[in-house]
Amino acid sequence: MVVKVYVSNISAIQQVKTQQRHVVFVLSSKSVAHVEVDISDPANQGEKEFMLQNGAKNEKGQILSPQIFNDSELCGDYAAFYEALESETMYDFLKIETPEHEKAALKIHEAAKESHDEKVDSERETVEGNNDDDED
């Protein structure tokens, strides 16, 4: 299984360029094996046609790069990738196994968040209890 990122190296749209760089940067920084497919290269015409036939449409009905696939299975476009990052489900989004070191980091993060939430709840109860005392 190979993660493929379909990009256009000659896009005139700055937002597309930024989104393409962001996807590639994140995958590289997370050591996710991936291949960039430049759909602006005439040698990749077949890949471009594949992306246009199978890619995710944006709100305007357009299929723009970056598009992310796992082999020939669509993972999604940049908006879906970004949402997966924010919800910490990038590996599920990419349809690949989460590396062990990432699983450990997620467990630590979840434990810290749970501890924080418990502390906030405790402080809220204390404040509410004090407010009840003030009403007496």
PDB file of N, CA and C in Angstrom, residues 27-84:
ATOM      1  N   LEU A  27       3.303  14.552   6.104  1.00  0.00           N
ATOM      2  CA  LEU A  27       3.632  13.150   5.839  1.00  0.00           C
ATOM      3  C   LEU A  27       5.121  12.887   6.032  1.00  0.00           C
ATOM      4  N   SER A  28       5.948  13.806   5.559  1.00  0.00           N
ATOM      5  CA  SER A  28       7.395  13.648   5.721  1.00  0.00           C
ATOM      6  C   SER A  28       7.794  13.715   7.193  1.00  0.00           C
ATOM      7  N   SER A  29       7.227  14.676   7.924  1.00  0.00           N
ATOM      8  CA  SER A  29       7.604  14.834   9.330  1.00  0.00           C
ATOM      9  C   SER A  29       7.129  13.666  10.177  1.00  0.00           C
ATOM     10  N   LYS A  30       6.071  12.992   9.759  1.00  0.00           N
ATOM     11  CA  LYS A  30       5.558  11.814  10.475  1.00  0.00           C
ATOM     12  C   LYS A  30       6.163  10.523   9.930  1.00  0.00           C
ATOM     13  N   SER A  31       7.103  10.660   9.004  1.00  0.00           N
ATOM     14  CA  SER A  31       7.778   9.510   8.378  1.00  0.00           C
ATOM     15  C   SER A  31       6.798   8.550   7.704  1.00  0.00           C
ATOM     16  N   VAL A  32       5.763   9.111   7.088  1.00  0.00           N
ATOM     17  CA  VAL A  32       4.807   8.305   6.337  1.00  0.00           C
ATOM     18  C   VAL A  32       5.341   8.160   4.919  1.00  0.00           C
ATOM     19  N   ALA A  33       5.572   6.919   4.516  1.00  0.00           N
ATOM     20  CA  ALA A  33       6.045   6.679   3.154  1.00  0.00           C
ATOM     21  C   ALA A  33       4.969   7.128   2.177  1.00  0.00           C
ATOM     22  N   HIS A  34       5.370   7.955   1.237  1.00  0.00           N
ATOM     23  CA  HIS A  34       4.411   8.480   0.264  1.00  0.00           C
ATOM     24  C   HIS A  34       5.114   8.809  -1.046  1.00  0.00           C
ATOM     25  N   VAL A  35       4.313   8.959  -2.070  1.00  0.00           N
ATOM     26  CA  VAL A  35       4.804   9.319  -3.394  1.00  0.00           C
ATOM     27  C   VAL A  35       4.036  10.549  -3.834  1.00  0.00           C
ATOM     28  N   GLU A  36       4.754  11.537  -4.330  1.00  0.00           N
ATOM     29  CA  GLU A  36       4.111  12.707  -4.926  1.00  0.00           C
ATOM     30  C   GLU A  36       3.945  12.448  -6.412  1.00  0.00           C
ATOM     31  N   VAL A  37       2.746  12.682  -6.903  1.00  0.00           N
ATOM     32  CA  VAL A  37       2.475  12.518  -8.324  1.00  0.00           C
ATOM     33  C   VAL A  37       2.133  13.898  -8.873  1.00  0.00           C
ATOM     34  N   ASP A  38       3.018  14.406  -9.728  1.00  0.00           N
ATOM     35  CA  ASP A  38       2.824  15.731 -10.325  1.00  0.00           C
ATOM     36  C   ASP A  38       1.932  15.605 -11.551  1.00  0.00           C
ATOM     37  N   ILE A  39       0.674  16.039 -11.396  1.00  0.00           N
ATOM     38  CA  ILE A  39      -0.276  15.902 -12.498  1.00  0.00           C
ATOM     39  C   ILE A  39      -0.039  16.921 -13.612  1.00  0.00           C
ATOM     40  N   SER A  40       0.861  17.883 -13.375  1.00  0.00           N
ATOM     41  CA  SER A  40       1.180  18.848 -14.432  1.00  0.00           C
ATOM     42  C   SER A  40       2.252  18.319 -15.374  1.00  0.00           C
ATOM     43  N   ASP A  41       2.878  17.201 -15.011  1.00  0.00           N
ATOM     44  CA  ASP A  41       3.898  16.582 -15.851  1.00  0.00           C
ATOM     45  C   ASP A  41       3.208  15.753 -16.931  1.00  0.00           C
ATOM     46  N   PRO A  42       3.456  16.048 -18.211  1.00  0.00           N
ATOM     47  CA  PRO A  42       2.807  15.296 -19.297  1.00  0.00           C
ATOM     48  C   PRO A  42       3.039  13.784 -19.203  1.00  0.00           C
ATOM     49  N   ALA A  43       4.116  13.374 -18.580  1.00  0.00           N
ATOM     50  CA  ALA A  43       4.393  11.947 -18.436  1.00  0.00           C
ATOM     51  C   ALA A  43       3.403  11.278 -17.481  1.00  0.00           C
ATOM     52  N   ASN A  44       2.697  12.076 -16.683  1.00  0.00           N
ATOM     53  CA  ASN A  44       1.743  11.539 -15.708  1.00  0.00           C
ATOM     54  C   ASN A  44       0.290  11.748 -16.139  1.00  0.00           C
ATOM     55  N   GLN A  45       0.043  11.827 -17.444  1.00  0.00           N
ATOM     56  CA  GLN A  45      -1.308  12.079 -17.949  1.00  0.00           C
ATOM     57  C   GLN A  45      -2.301  11.029 -17.453  1.00  0.00           C
ATOM     58  N   GLY A  46      -1.895   9.773 -17.439  1.00  0.00           N
ATOM     59  CA  GLY A  46      -2.777   8.704 -16.964  1.00  0.00           C
ATOM     60  C   GLY A  46      -3.120   8.883 -15.496  1.00  0.00           C
ATOM     61  N   GLU A  47      -2.145   9.282 -14.687  1.00  0.00           N
ATOM     62  CA  GLU A  47      -2.375   9.539 -13.258  1.00  0.00           C
ATOM     63  C   GLU A  47      -3.312  10.733 -13.075  1.00  0.00           C
ATOM     64  N   LYS A  48      -3.125  11.756 -13.914  1.00  0.00           N
ATOM     65  CA  LYS A  48      -3.989  12.935 -13.835  1.00  0.00           C
ATOM     66  C   LYS A  48      -5.439  12.545 -14.131  1.00  0.00           C
ATOM     67  N   GLU A  49      -5.637  11.753 -15.177  1.00  0.00           N
ATOM     68  CA  GLU A  49      -6.982  11.311 -15.520  1.00  0.00           C
ATOM     69  C   GLU A  49      -7.584  10.474 -14.395  1.00  0.00           C
ATOM     70  N   PHE A  50      -6.765   9.615 -13.781  1.00  0.00           N
ATOM     71  CA  PHE A  50      -7.235   8.808 -12.649  1.00  0.00           C
ATOM     72  C   PHE A  50      -7.699   9.717 -11.515  1.00  0.00           C
ATOM     73  N   MET A  51      -6.883  10.720 -11.166  1.00  0.00           N
ATOM     74  CA  MET A  51      -7.231  11.632 -10.085  1.00  0.00           C
ATOM     75  C   MET A  51      -8.533  12.368 -10.393  1.00  0.00           C
ATOM     76  N   LEU A  52      -8.674  12.843 -11.630  1.00  0.00           N
ATOM     77  CA  LEU A  52      -9.872  13.598 -12.004  1.00  0.00           C
ATOM     78  C   LEU A  52     -11.135  12.729 -12.006  1.00  0.00           C
ATOM     79  N   GLN A  53     -10.979  11.447 -12.284  1.00  0.00           N
ATOM     80  CA  GLN A  53     -12.122  10.532 -12.277  1.00  0.00           C
ATOM     81  C   GLN A  53     -12.483  10.069 -10.867  1.00  0.00           C
ATOM     82  N   ASN A  54     -11.501  10.025  -9.973  1.00  0.00           N
ATOM     83  CA  ASN A  54     -11.706   9.405  -8.665  1.00  0.00           C
ATOM     84  C   ASN A  54     -11.516  10.333  -7.475  1.00  0.00           C
ATOM     85  N   GLY A  55     -11.131  11.570  -7.722  1.00  0.00           N
ATOM     86  CA  GLY A  55     -10.841  12.498  -6.634  1.00  0.00           C
ATOM     87  C   GLY A  55     -12.089  13.038  -5.956  1.00  0.00           C
ATOM     88  N   ALA A  56     -11.863  13.663  -4.801  1.00  0.00           N
ATOM     89  CA  ALA A  56     -12.951  14.271  -4.025  1.00  0.00           C
ATOM     90  C   ALA A  56     -13.241  15.668  -4.571  1.00  0.00           C
ATOM     91  N   LYS A  57     -14.522  15.962  -4.749  1.00  0.00           N
ATOM     92  CA  LYS A  57     -14.920  17.278  -5.242  1.00  0.00           C
ATOM     93  C   LYS A  57     -15.029  18.255  -4.080  1.00  0.00           C
ATOM     94  N   ASN A  58     -14.642  19.501  -4.337  1.00  0.00           N
ATOM     95  CA  ASN A  58     -14.805  20.546  -3.324  1.00  0.00           C
ATOM     96  C   ASN A  58     -16.240  21.073  -3.380  1.00  0.00           C
ATOM     97  N   GLU A  59     -16.509  22.114  -2.587  1.00  0.00           N
ATOM     98  CA  GLU A  59     -17.873  22.654  -2.518  1.00  0.00           C
ATOM     99  C   GLU A  59     -18.352  23.240  -3.845  1.00  0.00           C
ATOM    100  N   LYS A  60     -17.427  23.538  -4.742  1.00  0.00           N
ATOM    101  CA  LYS A  60     -17.800  24.064  -6.061  1.00  0.00           C
ATOM    102  C   LYS A  60     -17.885  22.964  -7.116  1.00  0.00           C
ATOM    103  N   GLY A  61     -17.694  21.723  -6.685  1.00  0.00           N
ATOM    104  CA  GLY A  61     -17.755  20.602  -7.615  1.00  0.00           C
ATOM    105  C   GLY A  61     -16.469  20.360  -8.384  1.00  0.00           C
ATOM    106  N   GLN A  62     -15.393  21.018  -7.963  1.00  0.00           N
ATOM    107  CA  GLN A  62     -14.098  20.873  -8.645  1.00  0.00           C
ATOM    108  C   GLN A  62     -13.234  19.834  -7.931  1.00  0.00           C
ATOM    109  N   ILE A  63     -12.398  19.187  -8.690  1.00  0.00           N
ATOM    110  CA  ILE A  63     -11.419  18.268  -8.116  1.00  0.00           C
ATOM    111  C   ILE A  63     -10.062  18.931  -8.260  1.00  0.00           C
ATOM    112  N   LEU A  64      -9.572  19.456  -7.136  1.00  0.00           N
ATOM    113  CA  LEU A  64      -8.295  20.171  -7.119  1.00  0.00           C
ATOM    114  C   LEU A  64      -7.263  19.390  -6.324  1.00  0.00           C
ATOM    115  N   SER A  65      -6.005  19.593  -6.665  1.00  0.00           N
ATOM    116  CA  SER A  65      -4.939  19.014  -5.860  1.00  0.00           C
ATOM    117  C   SER A  65      -4.790  19.874  -4.594  1.00  0.00           C
ATOM    118  N   PRO A  66      -4.311  19.306  -3.539  1.00  0.00           N
ATOM    119  CA  PRO A  66      -3.865  17.923  -3.398  1.00  0.00           C
ATOM    120  C   PRO A  66      -5.025  16.957  -3.172  1.00  0.00           C
ATOM    121  N   GLN A  67      -4.874  15.796  -3.754  1.00  0.00           N
ATOM    122  CA  GLN A  67      -5.768  14.672  -3.526  1.00  0.00           C
ATOM    123  C   GLN A  67      -4.905  13.551  -2.959  1.00  0.00           C
ATOM    124  N   ILE A  68      -5.409  12.880  -1.952  1.00  0.00           N
ATOM    125  CA  ILE A  68      -4.626  11.843  -1.288  1.00  0.00           C
ATOM    126  C   ILE A  68      -5.308  10.499  -1.501  1.00  0.00           C
ATOM    127  N   PHE A  69      -4.529   9.529  -1.936  1.00  0.00           N
ATOM    128  CA  PHE A  69      -5.005   8.166  -2.177  1.00  0.00           C
ATOM    129  C   PHE A  69      -4.097   7.192  -1.443  1.00  0.00           C
ATOM    130  N   ASN A  70      -4.649   6.034  -1.111  1.00  0.00           N
ATOM    131  CA  ASN A  70      -3.838   4.910  -0.672  1.00  0.00           C
ATOM    132  C   ASN A  70      -3.973   3.904  -1.801  1.00  0.00           C
ATOM    133  N   ASP A  71      -2.895   3.745  -2.551  1.00  0.00           N
ATOM    134  CA  ASP A  71      -2.923   3.028  -3.822  1.00  0.00           C
ATOM    135  C   ASP A  71      -4.004   3.667  -4.686  1.00  0.00           C
ATOM    136  N   SER A  72      -5.050   2.932  -5.030  1.00  0.00           N
ATOM    137  CA  SER A  72      -6.101   3.511  -5.871  1.00  0.00           C
ATOM    138  C   SER A  72      -7.345   3.888  -5.072  1.00  0.00           C
ATOM    139  N   GLU A  73      -7.280   3.766  -3.747  1.00  0.00           N
ATOM    140  CA  GLU A  73      -8.428   4.089  -2.899  1.00  0.00           C
ATOM    141  C   GLU A  73      -8.338   5.533  -2.403  1.00  0.00           C
ATOM    142  N   LEU A  74      -9.373   6.297  -2.684  1.00  0.00           N
ATOM    143  CA  LEU A  74      -9.401   7.699  -2.278  1.00  0.00           C
ATOM    144  C   LEU A  74      -9.417   7.821  -0.761  1.00  0.00           C
ATOM    145  N   CYS A  75      -8.514   8.641  -0.231  1.00  0.00           N
ATOM    146  CA  CYS A  75      -8.547   9.015   1.187  1.00  0.00           C
ATOM    147  C   CYS A  75      -9.315  10.322   1.312  1.00  0.00           C
ATOM    148  N   GLY A  76      -9.001  11.295   0.453  1.00  0.00           N
ATOM    149  CA  GLY A  76      -9.720  12.553   0.463  1.00  0.00           C
ATOM    150  C   GLY A  76      -8.893  13.697  -0.073  1.00  0.00           C
ATOM    151  N   ASP A  77      -9.478  14.870  -0.008  1.00  0.00           N
ATOM    152  CA  ASP A  77      -8.794  16.087  -0.452  1.00  0.00           C
ATOM    153  C   ASP A  77      -8.157  16.778   0.749  1.00  0.00           C
ATOM    154  N   TYR A  78      -7.699  18.006   0.551  1.00  0.00           N
ATOM    155  CA  TYR A  78      -7.016  18.714   1.634  1.00  0.00           C
ATOM    156  C   TYR A  78      -7.935  18.964   2.823  1.00  0.00           C
ATOM    157  N   ALA A  79      -9.176  19.332   2.577  1.00  0.00           N
ATOM    158  CA  ALA A  79     -10.097  19.616   3.681  1.00  0.00           C
ATOM    159  C   ALA A  79     -10.271  18.390   4.563  1.00  0.00           C
ATOM    160  N   ALA A  80     -10.411  17.226   3.961  1.00  0.00           N
ATOM    161  CA  ALA A  80     -10.559  15.989   4.729  1.00  0.00           C
ATOM    162  C   ALA A  80      -9.254  15.649   5.463  1.00  0.00           C
ATOM    163  N   PHE A  81      -8.117  15.884   4.809  1.00  0.00           N
ATOM    164  CA  PHE A  81      -6.821  15.648   5.446  1.00  0.00           C
ATOM    165  C   PHE A  81      -6.667  16.546   6.670  1.00  0.00           C
ATOM    166  N   TYR A  82      -6.986  17.814   6.519  1.00  0.00           N
ATOM    167  CA  TYR A  82      -6.855  18.771   7.614  1.00  0.00           C
ATOM    168  C   TYR A  82      -7.762  18.378   8.786  1.00  0.00           C
ATOM    169  N   GLU A  83      -8.970  17.972   8.473  1.00  0.00           N
ATOM    170  CA  GLU A  83      -9.898  17.544   9.525  1.00  0.00           C
ATOM    171  C   GLU A  83      -9.352  16.319  10.257  1.00  0.00           C
ATOM    172  N   ALA A  84      -8.768  15.401   9.515  1.00  0.00           N
ATOM    173  CA  ALA A  84      -8.177  14.208  10.135  1.00  0.00           C
ATOM    174  C   ALA A  84      -7.012  14.590  11.043  1.00  0.00           C
TER     175      ALA A  84
END
